[in-house]
CSV table of C-alpha atoms and ligand atoms in Angstrom, one decimal:
chain,number,residue,atom,x,y,z
W,174,MET,CA,0.0,0.0,0.0
W,175,THR,CA,1.4,3.4,-1.0
W,176,THR,CA,-0.9,5.5,1.1
W,177,THR,CA,0.8,7.0,4.3
W,178,LYS,CA,-2.0,8.8,5.7
W,179,VAL,CA,-5.6,8.1,6.9
W,180,THR,CA,-8.7,10.0,6.0
W,181,VAL,CA,-11.1,10.6,9.0
W,182,ILE,CA,-14.6,12.0,7.9
W,183,GLY,CA,-16.5,13.5,10.7
W,184,ALA,CA,-14.9,15.1,14.0
W,185,GLY,CA,-17.6,14.1,16.5
W,186,LEU,CA,-16.8,11.8,19.3
W,187,ALA,CA,-15.7,9.0,17.2
W,188,GLY,CA,-13.8,11.0,14.5
W,189,VAL,CA,-11.9,12.9,17.3
W,190,GLU,CA,-10.9,9.6,19.1
W,191,ALA,CA,-10.0,7.9,15.8
W,192,ALA,CA,-7.7,10.8,14.3
W,193,TRP,CA,-6.2,10.9,18.0
W,194,GLN,CA,-5.2,7.3,17.9
W,195,ILE,CA,-4.0,7.3,14.3
W,196,ALA,CA,-1.7,10.5,15.2
W,197,GLN,CA,-0.5,8.8,18.4
W,198,ALA,CA,0.6,5.9,16.3
W,199,GLY,CA,2.7,8.2,14.2
W,200,VAL,CA,0.6,8.3,11.2
W,201,ALA,CA,-0.7,11.5,9.7
W,202,VAL,CA,-4.5,12.3,9.2
W,203,ASP,CA,-6.7,14.3,7.2
W,204,LEU,CA,-9.6,15.1,9.6
W,205,TYR,CA,-12.7,16.6,7.8
W,206,GLU,CA,-15.3,18.4,9.5
W,207,MET,CA,-18.3,20.0,8.0
W,208,ARG,CA,-19.2,22.5,10.6
W,209,PRO,CA,-19.2,25.4,10.5
W,210,VAL,CA,-19.2,25.4,6.8
W,211,ARG,CA,-22.3,23.3,6.8
W,212,ALA,CA,-24.5,23.0,9.6
W,213,SER,CA,-26.2,19.9,11.2
W,214,PRO,CA,-29.8,19.9,12.4
W,215,ALA,CA,-28.8,19.2,15.9
W,216,HIS,CA,-25.3,20.8,16.5
W,217,HIS,CA,-24.8,24.4,17.9
W,218,THR,CA,-20.9,25.2,17.6
W,219,ALA,CA,-18.2,24.8,15.3
W,220,GLU,CA,-16.4,22.8,18.0
W,221,LEU,CA,-15.1,19.2,17.6
W,222,ALA,CA,-16.6,16.5,19.7
W,223,GLU,CA,-19.6,18.6,20.4
W,224,LEU,CA,-21.9,16.9,22.9
W,225,VAL,CA,-25.5,17.3,21.1
W,226,CYS,CA,-27.8,16.9,24.0
W,227,SER,CA,-26.9,15.7,27.5
W,228,ASN,CA,-23.4,16.4,28.9
W,229,SER,CA,-23.4,12.9,30.5
W,230,PHE,CA,-21.3,9.8,29.5
W,231,GLY,CA,-23.4,7.7,31.8
W,232,ALA,CA,-22.8,6.1,35.0
W,233,MET,CA,-19.2,6.4,36.3
W,234,ALA,CA,-19.0,3.1,38.5
W,235,SER,CA,-17.1,0.2,37.0
W,236,ASP,CA,-19.7,-2.4,37.7
W,237,ARG,CA,-22.3,-0.3,35.5
W,238,ALA,CA,-22.1,-0.9,31.8
W,239,ALA,CA,-21.2,2.6,30.8
W,240,GLY,CA,-18.7,3.0,33.7
W,241,LEU,CA,-17.0,-0.4,32.5
W,242,LEU,CA,-16.6,1.0,29.1
W,243,HIS,CA,-15.1,4.5,30.5
W,244,GLU,CA,-12.5,2.2,32.4
W,245,GLU,CA,-11.7,0.2,29.3
W,246,LEU,CA,-11.1,3.2,27.3
W,247,ARG,CA,-9.2,4.9,30.0
W,248,ARG,CA,-6.9,1.8,30.1
W,249,LEU,CA,-6.6,2.0,26.2
W,250,GLY,CA,-5.4,5.8,26.3
W,251,SER,CA,-8.7,7.4,25.0
W,252,ILE,CA,-8.4,11.2,24.6
W,253,ILE,CA,-12.1,11.5,24.9
W,254,ILE,CA,-12.4,9.9,28.4
W,255,SER,CA,-9.1,11.6,29.8
W,256,THR,CA,-10.6,15.0,28.7
W,257,ALA,CA,-13.9,14.1,30.2
W,258,ASP,CA,-12.2,13.2,33.4
W,259,ARG,CA,-10.2,16.3,33.3
W,260,HIS,CA,-13.4,18.6,33.1
W,261,SER,CA,-15.9,16.4,34.7
W,262,VAL,CA,-18.7,18.2,36.9
W,263,PRO,CA,-20.6,16.9,39.8
W,264,ALA,CA,-23.4,14.6,38.4
W,265,GLY,CA,-24.2,12.1,41.2
W,266,GLY,CA,-22.5,9.1,39.9
W,267,ALA,CA,-22.3,9.9,36.4
W,268,LEU,CA,-19.4,11.2,34.3
W,269,ALA,CA,-20.6,14.3,33.2
W,270,VAL,CA,-18.5,17.3,31.9
W,271,ASP,CA,-18.4,21.0,31.3
W,272,ARG,CA,-19.4,20.7,27.5
W,273,GLY,CA,-18.0,23.9,26.5
W,274,VAL,CA,-14.5,23.4,28.0
W,275,PHE,CA,-14.6,19.8,27.0
W,276,SER,CA,-15.1,20.4,23.3
W,277,SER,CA,-12.9,23.5,22.9
W,278,GLN,CA,-10.1,21.8,24.7
W,279,LEU,CA,-10.3,18.8,22.3
W,280,THR,CA,-10.5,21.2,19.4
W,281,THR,CA,-7.4,23.0,20.4
W,282,THR,CA,-5.5,19.9,21.1
W,283,LEU,CA,-6.4,18.2,17.7
W,284,ALA,CA,-5.9,21.3,15.8
W,285,ASN,CA,-2.2,21.9,17.2
W,286,HIS,CA,-1.2,18.1,16.7
W,287,PRO,CA,1.6,18.2,14.0
W,288,LEU,CA,0.1,15.0,12.3
W,289,ILE,CA,-3.6,16.0,12.2
W,290,ASN,CA,-4.6,18.2,9.4
W,291,LEU,CA,-8.0,19.6,10.3
W,292,LYS,CA,-10.0,20.7,7.1
W,293,ARG,CA,-13.4,22.5,7.7
W,294,GLU,CA,-15.1,20.9,4.6
W,295,GLU,CA,-18.1,18.9,3.8
W,296,ILE,CA,-17.2,15.3,2.2
W,297,THR,CA,-20.1,14.4,-0.3
W,298,GLU,CA,-18.7,11.1,-1.6
W,299,ILE,CA,-16.8,8.1,0.1
W,300,PRO,CA,-13.1,8.8,-1.2
W,301,THR,CA,-12.5,5.8,-3.5
W,302,ASP,CA,-8.9,5.1,-2.4
W,303,GLY,CA,-6.6,5.1,0.8
W,304,VAL,CA,-7.5,4.2,4.2
W,305,VAL,CA,-10.6,6.0,5.2
W,306,VAL,CA,-12.6,6.0,8.5
W,307,LEU,CA,-16.4,7.0,8.2
W,308,ALA,CA,-17.5,8.8,11.4
W,309,THR,CA,-20.3,11.2,10.3
W,310,GLY,CA,-22.7,10.1,13.0
W,311,PRO,CA,-26.5,10.0,13.2
W,312,LEU,CA,-26.8,13.2,11.3
W,313,THR,CA,-24.5,12.4,8.3
W,314,SER,CA,-25.1,15.2,5.9
W,315,PRO,CA,-27.5,14.1,3.1
W,316,GLN,CA,-25.1,13.9,0.0
W,317,LEU,CA,-22.8,11.5,1.8
W,318,ALA,CA,-25.8,9.5,3.1
W,319,SER,CA,-26.9,9.0,-0.3
W,320,ASP,CA,-23.4,7.9,-1.3
W,321,LEU,CA,-23.2,5.5,1.5
W,322,GLN,CA,-26.5,4.2,0.7
W,323,ARG,CA,-25.3,3.3,-2.8
W,324,PHE,CA,-22.2,1.7,-1.4
W,325,THR,CA,-24.1,-0.4,1.3
W,326,GLY,CA,-27.1,-1.2,-0.9
W,327,MET,CA,-30.5,0.1,0.1
W,328,GLU,CA,-31.5,-2.7,2.6
W,329,TYR,CA,-28.4,-1.9,4.4
W,330,PHE,CA,-29.3,1.7,5.5
W,331,SER,CA,-31.5,3.5,7.9
W,332,PHE,CA,-32.5,7.2,8.1
W,333,PHE,CA,-34.7,6.9,11.1
W,334,ASP,CA,-34.4,4.8,14.1
W,335,ALA,CA,-37.9,3.3,15.4
W,336,ALA,CA,-36.6,1.1,18.0
W,337,SER,CA,-38.7,-1.1,20.6
W,338,PRO,CA,-37.3,-1.3,24.0
W,339,ILE,CA,-35.0,-4.2,24.9
W,340,VAL,CA,-35.4,-6.2,28.1
W,341,VAL,CA,-33.0,-8.5,29.9
W,342,GLY,CA,-34.2,-11.9,29.6
W,343,GLU,CA,-33.5,-13.2,33.2
W,344,SER,CA,-35.8,-9.9,34.4
W,345,ILE,CA,-38.7,-11.5,32.7
W,346,ASN,CA,-41.1,-13.5,34.8
W,347,GLN,CA,-41.0,-17.1,33.0
W,348,GLU,CA,-43.7,-18.3,35.1
W,349,ILE,CA,-46.2,-15.9,33.3
W,350,VAL,CA,-44.6,-15.7,29.8
W,351,PHE,CA,-44.6,-18.6,27.3
W,352,LEU,CA,-42.4,-19.5,24.4
W,353,ALA,CA,-44.5,-20.2,21.2
W,354,SER,CA,-44.7,-19.0,17.7
W,355,ARG,CA,-48.1,-18.2,16.1
W,356,TYR,CA,-49.7,-21.5,15.1
W,357,ASP,CA,-46.5,-23.1,15.9
W,358,LYS,CA,-45.2,-22.0,12.5
W,359,GLY,CA,-42.3,-19.8,11.7
W,360,GLU,CA,-38.5,-19.6,12.0
W,361,SER,CA,-38.1,-19.1,15.7
W,362,ALA,CA,-40.2,-18.9,19.0
W,363,TYR,CA,-41.2,-15.8,20.5
W,364,LEU,CA,-41.7,-15.1,24.3
W,365,ASN,CA,-45.2,-14.1,24.8
W,366,CYS,CA,-46.8,-12.1,27.7
W,367,PRO,CA,-50.6,-13.1,27.7
W,368,MET,CA,-53.1,-10.6,29.1
W,369,ASN,CA,-56.8,-11.2,30.2
W,370,LYS,CA,-59.4,-8.6,29.2
W,371,GLU,CA,-59.2,-6.6,32.3
W,372,GLN,CA,-55.2,-6.5,32.2
W,373,TYR,CA,-55.3,-5.3,28.5
W,374,LEU,CA,-57.8,-2.6,29.2
W,375,HIS,CA,-55.8,-1.3,32.0
W,376,PHE,CA,-52.8,-1.2,30.0
W,377,TRP,CA,-54.4,0.3,27.0
W,378,GLN,CA,-55.8,3.3,29.2
W,379,GLU,CA,-52.7,4.0,30.8
W,380,LEU,CA,-50.6,3.7,27.4
W,381,ALA,CA,-53.0,6.0,25.6
W,382,HIS,CA,-52.7,8.7,28.2
W,383,ALA,CA,-48.9,8.3,29.1
W,384,GLU,CA,-46.6,11.3,28.4
W,385,GLN,CA,-44.6,11.6,25.1
W,386,ALA,CA,-41.2,13.1,24.5
W,387,GLU,CA,-41.1,16.4,22.4
W,388,LEU,CA,-39.8,15.8,18.7
W,389,LYS,CA,-37.4,18.2,17.4
W,390,ASP,CA,-38.5,19.9,14.3
W,391,PHE,CA,-36.1,17.9,12.0
W,392,GLU,CA,-37.4,14.7,13.6
W,393,ARG,CA,-41.0,15.6,13.0
W,394,GLU,CA,-40.3,16.1,9.2
W,395,ASN,CA,-39.0,12.5,9.3
W,396,ALA,CA,-41.5,11.1,11.4
W,397,LYS,CA,-44.2,12.0,8.6
W,398,PHE,CA,-42.7,9.4,6.2
W,399,PHE,CA,-42.9,6.7,8.8
W,400,GLU,CA,-46.6,6.0,8.8
W,401,GLY,CA,-46.0,2.1,8.4
W,402,CYS,CA,-44.1,2.1,11.7
W,403,LEU,CA,-46.5,3.9,14.1
W,404,PRO,CA,-45.6,4.5,17.6
W,405,ILE,CA,-47.4,1.9,20.0
W,406,GLU,CA,-49.0,4.8,21.9
W,407,GLU,CA,-50.5,6.2,18.6
W,408,LEU,CA,-52.2,2.7,17.9
W,409,ALA,CA,-53.5,2.9,21.5
W,410,LYS,CA,-55.0,6.4,20.7
W,411,ARG,CA,-56.8,5.2,17.6
W,412,GLY,CA,-59.1,2.7,19.7
W,413,GLU,CA,-59.5,0.1,22.3
W,414,ASP,CA,-59.0,-2.7,19.9
W,415,THR,CA,-56.5,-1.4,17.5
W,416,MET,CA,-53.5,-3.0,19.1
W,417,ARG,CA,-55.3,-6.2,19.6
W,418,TYR,CA,-55.7,-6.3,15.5
W,419,GLY,CA,-52.0,-5.1,15.4
W,420,PRO,CA,-48.9,-6.2,17.3
W,421,LEU,CA,-50.8,-7.5,20.3
W,422,LYS,CA,-53.1,-9.8,18.3
W,423,PRO,CA,-53.5,-13.0,20.5
W,424,VAL,CA,-54.6,-15.4,17.5
W,425,GLY,CA,-52.6,-18.6,17.1
W,426,LEU,CA,-50.7,-18.0,20.4
W,427,PHE,CA,-51.2,-20.5,23.2
W,428,ASP,CA,-49.5,-21.4,26.4
W,429,SER,CA,-49.1,-25.3,26.1
W,430,ARG,CA,-48.8,-25.5,29.8
W,431,LEU,CA,-52.4,-24.9,29.9
W,432,GLY,CA,-53.5,-27.7,27.5
W,433,ASP,CA,-53.9,-28.1,23.7
W,434,PHE,CA,-55.4,-25.0,22.4
W,435,ARG,CA,-57.2,-26.7,19.4
W,436,ASP,CA,-59.4,-28.4,22.2
W,437,PRO,CA,-62.6,-26.3,22.4
W,438,VAL,CA,-62.5,-26.9,26.3
W,439,ASN,CA,-59.6,-24.7,26.5
W,440,LYS,CA,-61.2,-21.8,24.5
W,441,SER,CA,-61.5,-19.7,27.8
W,442,LYS,CA,-57.8,-20.0,28.6
W,443,ARG,CA,-56.8,-18.1,25.3
W,444,PRO,CA,-55.2,-15.0,26.0
W,445,TYR,CA,-57.2,-11.7,25.3
W,446,ALA,CA,-53.9,-9.8,23.9
W,447,VAL,CA,-50.3,-10.9,23.7
W,448,VAL,CA,-47.3,-8.9,23.8
W,449,GLN,CA,-44.5,-10.7,22.0
W,450,LEU,CA,-40.7,-10.6,22.7
W,451,ARG,CA,-38.3,-11.5,20.0
W,452,GLN,CA,-34.8,-12.7,20.7
W,453,GLU,CA,-32.1,-10.0,20.2
W,454,ASP,CA,-28.9,-11.7,20.5
W,455,LYS,CA,-27.3,-15.1,20.0
W,456,ALA,CA,-27.5,-16.0,23.6
W,457,GLY,CA,-31.0,-15.3,24.2
W,458,GLU,CA,-30.3,-12.8,26.9
W,459,LEU,CA,-31.9,-9.7,25.3
W,460,TRP,CA,-35.4,-9.7,24.4
W,461,ASN,CA,-37.0,-7.0,21.9
W,462,MET,CA,-40.6,-6.0,22.4
W,463,VAL,CA,-42.1,-6.4,19.1
W,464,GLY,CA,-44.0,-3.4,17.7
W,465,PHE,CA,-43.4,-1.2,20.7
W,466,GLN,CA,-41.5,1.5,18.8
W,467,THR,CA,-42.5,4.7,21.0
W,468,ASN,CA,-42.0,8.3,21.5
W,469,LEU,CA,-43.1,8.1,25.2
W,470,LYS,CA,-40.7,9.6,27.9
W,471,TRP,CA,-38.4,7.0,29.1
W,472,GLY,CA,-39.6,7.0,32.9
W,473,GLU,CA,-43.4,6.6,31.2
W,474,GLN,CA,-42.1,3.6,29.3
W,475,LYS,CA,-40.9,1.9,32.3
W,476,ARG,CA,-44.1,2.7,34.2
W,477,VAL,CA,-46.6,1.7,31.6
W,478,PHE,CA,-44.5,-1.4,30.2
W,479,SER,CA,-44.1,-2.8,33.5
W,480,LEU,CA,-47.9,-3.2,33.6
W,481,ILE,CA,-47.5,-6.0,30.9
W,482,PRO,CA,-47.7,-9.4,32.8
W,483,GLY,CA,-44.3,-11.0,33.0
W,484,LEU,CA,-42.6,-7.6,32.6
W,485,GLU,CA,-43.5,-6.3,36.1
W,486,LYS,CA,-39.8,-6.3,37.1
W,487,ALA,CA,-38.3,-5.9,33.6
W,488,GLU,CA,-34.8,-4.5,33.4
W,489,PHE,CA,-34.6,-2.4,30.3
W,490,VAL,CA,-31.2,-2.2,28.3
W,491,ARG,CA,-32.5,0.2,25.9
W,492,MET,CA,-35.7,2.2,25.8
W,493,GLY,CA,-37.8,2.8,22.8
W,494,VAL,CA,-37.0,5.7,20.5
W,495,MET,CA,-38.0,7.3,17.3
W,496,HIS,CA,-35.5,9.7,16.0
W,497,ARG,CA,-33.4,10.7,13.0
W,498,ASN,CA,-30.4,8.2,13.0
W,499,THR,CA,-28.4,7.3,10.1
W,500,PHE,CA,-26.9,4.0,10.6
W,501,ILE,CA,-25.7,1.1,8.5
W,502,ASN,CA,-26.7,-2.6,8.9
W,503,SER,CA,-23.6,-3.5,10.3
W,504,PRO,CA,-23.9,-7.3,10.7
W,505,GLY,CA,-24.3,-7.5,7.0
W,506,LEU,CA,-21.4,-5.0,6.2
W,507,LEU,CA,-18.6,-4.9,8.9
W,508,HIS,CA,-15.8,-7.2,10.4
W,509,PRO,CA,-15.5,-6.9,14.2
W,510,THR,CA,-12.3,-4.9,13.5
W,511,LEU,CA,-14.8,-2.2,12.0
W,512,GLN,CA,-13.5,-2.6,8.5
W,513,PHE,CA,-15.9,-3.1,5.6
W,514,GLN,CA,-16.1,-6.7,4.5
W,515,SER,CA,-16.3,-5.3,0.7
W,516,ARG,CA,-13.5,-3.1,1.0
W,517,GLU,CA,-11.0,-3.6,4.2
W,518,THR,CA,-9.5,-0.1,3.9
W,519,LEU,CA,-12.7,1.6,4.6
W,520,LEU,CA,-13.6,1.4,8.2
W,521,ALA,CA,-16.5,3.0,10.0
W,522,ALA,CA,-17.2,4.1,13.7
W,523,GLY,CA,-19.6,5.8,16.0
W,524,GLN,CA,-23.4,6.1,15.8
W,525,LEU,CA,-23.2,5.4,12.0
W,526,VAL,CA,-22.3,1.7,12.9
W,527,GLY,CA,-25.3,1.2,15.1
W,528,THR,CA,-23.8,1.6,18.5
W,529,GLU,CA,-25.6,4.0,20.9
W,530,GLY,CA,-24.6,6.8,22.8
W,531,TYR,CA,-21.4,9.0,23.4
W,532,THR,CA,-19.2,6.5,25.2
W,533,ALA,CA,-19.9,3.7,22.5
W,534,ALA,CA,-18.9,6.2,19.8
W,535,THR,CA,-15.8,6.8,21.4
W,536,ALA,CA,-15.0,3.1,21.7
W,537,GLY,CA,-15.8,2.9,18.1
W,538,GLY,CA,-13.4,5.7,17.3
W,539,TRP,CA,-10.6,4.1,19.1
W,540,LEU,CA,-11.0,0.8,17.3
W,541,ALA,CA,-11.4,2.3,13.9
W,542,GLY,CA,-8.7,4.8,14.4
W,543,THR,CA,-6.1,2.1,15.8
W,544,ASN,CA,-6.9,-0.3,13.0
W,545,ALA,CA,-6.6,2.4,10.1
W,546,ALA,CA,-3.0,3.1,11.5
W,547,ARG,CA,-2.2,-0.4,11.7
W,548,LEU,CA,-3.2,-1.0,8.0
W,549,ILE,CA,-0.8,1.8,7.1
W,550,LEU,CA,2.0,0.4,9.5
W,551,GLY,CA,1.4,-3.1,7.7
W,552,LYS,CA,0.2,-4.9,10.8
W,553,GLU,CA,-2.9,-6.9,11.4
W,554,PRO,CA,-6.1,-5.0,12.5
W,555,LEU,CA,-7.2,-5.7,16.0
W,556,ILE,CA,-10.2,-7.6,17.4
W,557,ILE,CA,-10.9,-6.7,20.9
W,558,PRO,CA,-11.8,-9.7,23.3
W,559,ASN,CA,-15.6,-10.0,23.6
W,560,THR,CA,-15.4,-10.5,27.1
W,561,THR,CA,-14.9,-6.8,27.4
W,562,MET,CA,-17.6,-4.3,26.9
W,563,MET,CA,-15.9,-2.8,24.0
W,564,GLY,CA,-15.0,-6.3,22.4
W,565,ALA,CA,-18.9,-7.4,23.0
W,566,LEU,CA,-20.2,-4.3,21.3
W,567,PHE,CA,-18.3,-4.6,18.3
W,568,ASP,CA,-19.0,-8.5,18.2
W,569,PHE,CA,-22.8,-7.9,18.6
W,570,ILE,CA,-22.9,-5.3,15.7
W,571,SER,CA,-21.0,-7.4,13.4
W,572,SER,CA,-22.6,-10.7,14.1
W,573,ALA,CA,-26.4,-9.9,15.2
W,574,SER,CA,-29.1,-11.0,12.9
W,575,PRO,CA,-29.1,-8.4,10.1
W,576,LYS,CA,-33.0,-8.9,9.7
W,577,HIS,CA,-33.8,-7.1,12.8
W,578,PHE,CA,-30.7,-5.0,13.7
W,579,GLN,CA,-31.2,-2.0,15.7
W,580,PRO,CA,-28.8,0.3,17.4
W,581,MET,CA,-27.4,-1.0,20.6
W,582,PRO,CA,-25.9,0.8,23.8
W,583,PRO,CA,-23.4,-0.9,26.1
W,584,ASN,CA,-25.1,-3.3,28.4
W,585,PHE,CA,-24.1,-6.5,30.2
W,586,GLY,CA,-26.6,-8.6,28.4
W,587,ILE,CA,-24.2,-8.6,25.1
W,588,LEU,CA,-21.3,-10.1,27.2
W,589,PRO,CA,-20.8,-13.9,27.2
W,590,GLN,CA,-22.2,-15.5,30.2
W,591,LEU,CA,-20.1,-16.0,33.4
W,592,PRO,CA,-18.9,-19.7,34.0
W,593,SER,CA,-21.5,-19.9,36.8
W,594,LYS,CA,-24.8,-18.3,37.5
W,595,ILE,CA,-24.7,-15.6,40.0
W,596,ARG,CA,-28.0,-14.5,41.3
W,597,ASN,CA,-27.4,-11.2,42.8
W,598,LYS,CA,-27.4,-8.6,40.2
W,599,ARG,CA,-24.5,-6.2,41.7
W,600,GLU,CA,-22.3,-9.2,42.3
W,601,ARG,CA,-22.6,-10.6,38.8
W,602,TYR,CA,-22.2,-7.3,37.4
W,603,GLY,CA,-19.0,-7.0,39.4
W,604,GLN,CA,-17.8,-10.3,38.2
W,605,TYR,CA,-18.5,-9.2,34.4
W,606,ARG,CA,-16.1,-6.0,35.4
W,607,ASP,CA,-13.4,-8.3,36.9
W,608,ARG,CA,-13.4,-10.7,33.9
W,609,SER,CA,-13.4,-7.7,31.3
W,610,LEU,CA,-10.6,-5.7,32.9
W,611,THR,CA,-8.5,-8.7,33.7
W,612,ASP,CA,-8.8,-9.9,30.0
W,613,LEU,CA,-8.2,-6.4,28.5
W,614,ASP,CA,-4.9,-6.1,30.6
W,615,THR,CA,-3.9,-9.5,29.4
W,616,TRP,CA,-4.8,-8.7,25.8
W,617,GLN,CA,-2.9,-5.4,25.9
W,618,THR,CA,0.1,-7.0,27.6
W,619,LYS,CA,0.0,-9.8,24.8
W,620,LEU,CA,0.2,-7.0,22.0
W,621,LEU,CA,3.0,-5.3,23.6
W,622,THR,CA,5.2,-8.2,24.3
W,623,SER,CA,4.7,-9.4,20.9
W,624,ALA,CA,5.8,-6.0,19.6
W,625,LEU,CA,2.6,-5.4,17.9
W,626,THR,CA,2.3,-2.0,19.9
W,627,VAL,CA,-1.2,-1.1,21.0
W,628,VAL,CA,-1.5,2.6,20.8
W,629,THR,CA,-1.9,4.4,24.2
I,218,LIG,C1,-30.5,15.1,18.6
I,218,LIG,C2,-29.7,14.1,19.3
I,218,LIG,C3,-29.6,13.9,20.5
I,218,LIG,C4,-28.7,13.1,21.3
I,218,LIG,N1,-28.6,12.9,22.6
I,218,LIG,C5,-27.6,12.1,23.0
I,218,LIG,C6,-27.3,12.2,24.6
I,218,LIG,O1,-27.9,12.8,25.3
I,218,LIG,N2,-26.5,11.0,24.9
I,218,LIG,C7,-25.8,10.2,24.2
I,218,LIG,O2,-25.2,9.4,24.8
I,218,LIG,N3,-26.1,10.2,22.8
I,218,LIG,C8,-27.0,11.1,22.3
I,218,LIG,N4,-27.2,11.1,20.9
I,218,LIG,C9,-26.6,10.3,20.1
I,218,LIG,C10,-25.1,10.9,19.8
I,218,LIG,O3,-25.3,11.5,18.4
I,218,LIG,C11,-24.1,9.9,19.8
I,218,LIG,O4,-23.9,9.3,20.9
I,218,LIG,C12,-22.9,10.5,19.5
I,218,LIG,O5,-22.6,12.0,19.3
I,218,LIG,C13,-22.4,10.0,18.3
I,218,LIG,O6,-21.1,10.4,18.1
I,218,LIG,P1,-20.4,10.4,16.6
I,218,LIG,O7,-19.1,10.7,16.5
I,218,LIG,O8,-20.9,9.2,15.7
I,218,LIG,O9,-21.3,11.3,15.9
I,218,LIG,P2,-21.3,13.0,16.0
I,218,LIG,O10,-20.9,13.4,17.4
I,218,LIG,O11,-22.7,13.5,15.5
I,218,LIG,O12,-20.1,13.6,15.0
I,218,LIG,C14,-20.2,13.3,13.7
I,218,LIG,C15,-19.7,14.6,12.9
I,218,LIG,O13,-19.5,14.4,11.6
I,218,LIG,C16,-19.8,15.7,11.0
I,218,LIG,N5,-20.3,15.4,9.8
I,218,LIG,C17,-21.5,14.7,9.3
I,218,LIG,N6,-21.5,14.6,7.9
I,218,LIG,C18,-20.3,15.2,7.4
I,218,LIG,C19,-19.7,15.2,6.2
I,218,LIG,N7,-20.4,14.7,5.1
I,218,LIG,N8,-18.5,15.9,5.9
I,218,LIG,C20,-17.9,16.0,7.0
I,218,LIG,N9,-18.3,16.0,8.3
I,218,LIG,C21,-19.5,15.7,8.6
I,218,LIG,C22,-20.9,16.3,11.8
I,218,LIG,O14,-20.9,17.7,11.8
I,218,LIG,C23,-20.4,15.9,13.3
I,218,LIG,O15,-19.5,16.8,13.9
I,218,LIG,C24,-28.1,11.9,20.4
I,218,LIG,C25,-28.1,12.0,19.1
I,218,LIG,C26,-29.0,13.2,18.4
I,218,LIG,C27,-29.3,13.1,17.0
């Protein structure tokens, strides 16, 4: 390969981390950021790594999913996390920052790095040669988004994220739910939450009157085109039975523990409505609420969805959302190294690859940047152990089912199970943390001792 520098497109959280890791490896970078030449619908400044909404990177404790990811990134020399640590503000257990100082500090540091050439320019097409990292985020500019759509193929691209909540399997009451597919047909069985008439009517009333989140203007625009995928609360508002003829239809679903559903004597045992949960990950630890894309406020989602039989104590790893979000269908497209399968010198990171949240975007930037530099230096790209939160995220997005792929935040449900079952949640999460950090340290040491230097 003759190229000696990497092109990084987008200087948000992922792009900044990627550019920094590349430069720290001694490789030159052209870092393109379209702001302020071209505005995005959500950013307000011209600074790099602007935090578009909250100033929080999530829980700090390392036995929480976000906190574990912070700690992994800290050990790997992330500039985003070290800058966040330096400019943190009190936030009751969360890693929150003074957003102005945080972004301006990163802008100055990157702009002054001798190997980073910051160009304020919109890129409208994927560069056809060289090593390139795409990190243009959920609000990728329209022309580049069209080119990315052409490159990936229509079915591998989304402009709008209408995601249902995801629930941790072991928080579902297995004595109430039952595993079955409709009429016992179909590819795989669903977990079904049965409702009697009284339970359904109560749920329907609460859902129809629950509080919705405000849509931003540019999101309202997109929502208009999304009639085929209405929020569950909109269906509830359309009438008492609308959901029972839609995602909550009970036909063909029966709990075999109650007898044979074809037998007329069991007719009275048939559920009045059913909420279905579809398996989200290979291990069956995460379950997606089918048809529950929603605009309800997060607190309201927890309150109302906990009325569903079997979900009374449900632990949500991701709440439902409906917002503008450009992301690719990574499972059909990317290796866990974040290289495209069809062009290994093209890498992607950040919200664009279907991870969710600031810290996950930073993690993607670290890996894509590190691997881009390694390609230039003639080294093998890295795959992070999947027992770490970082490794598990990139394992998930590159191996989940492409058919139902939706963005995923860091959470313990994507990690491989521990060798033995631990009932106590805090203790279990502590064990996940210990295993992750030990495995990360061992992996880093191995890289260093085999002279495949990991960038720190
Ligand atoms: C409205 C909104 C609110 C959000 N709130 C939160 C929140 O509170 N907490 C949270 O954790 N996550 C939130 N997210 C998700 C959030 O976007 C990501 O967590 C994070 O910003 C993603 O980082 P990124 O680097 O992938 O994208 P970004 O941070 O968006 O960075 C992408 C960069 O690429 C630039 N760019 C785009 N197109 C081009 C182009 N063609 N050429 C050159 N540059 C380009 C953009 O200007 C931007 O600077 C929110 C997202 C949106 C849209």
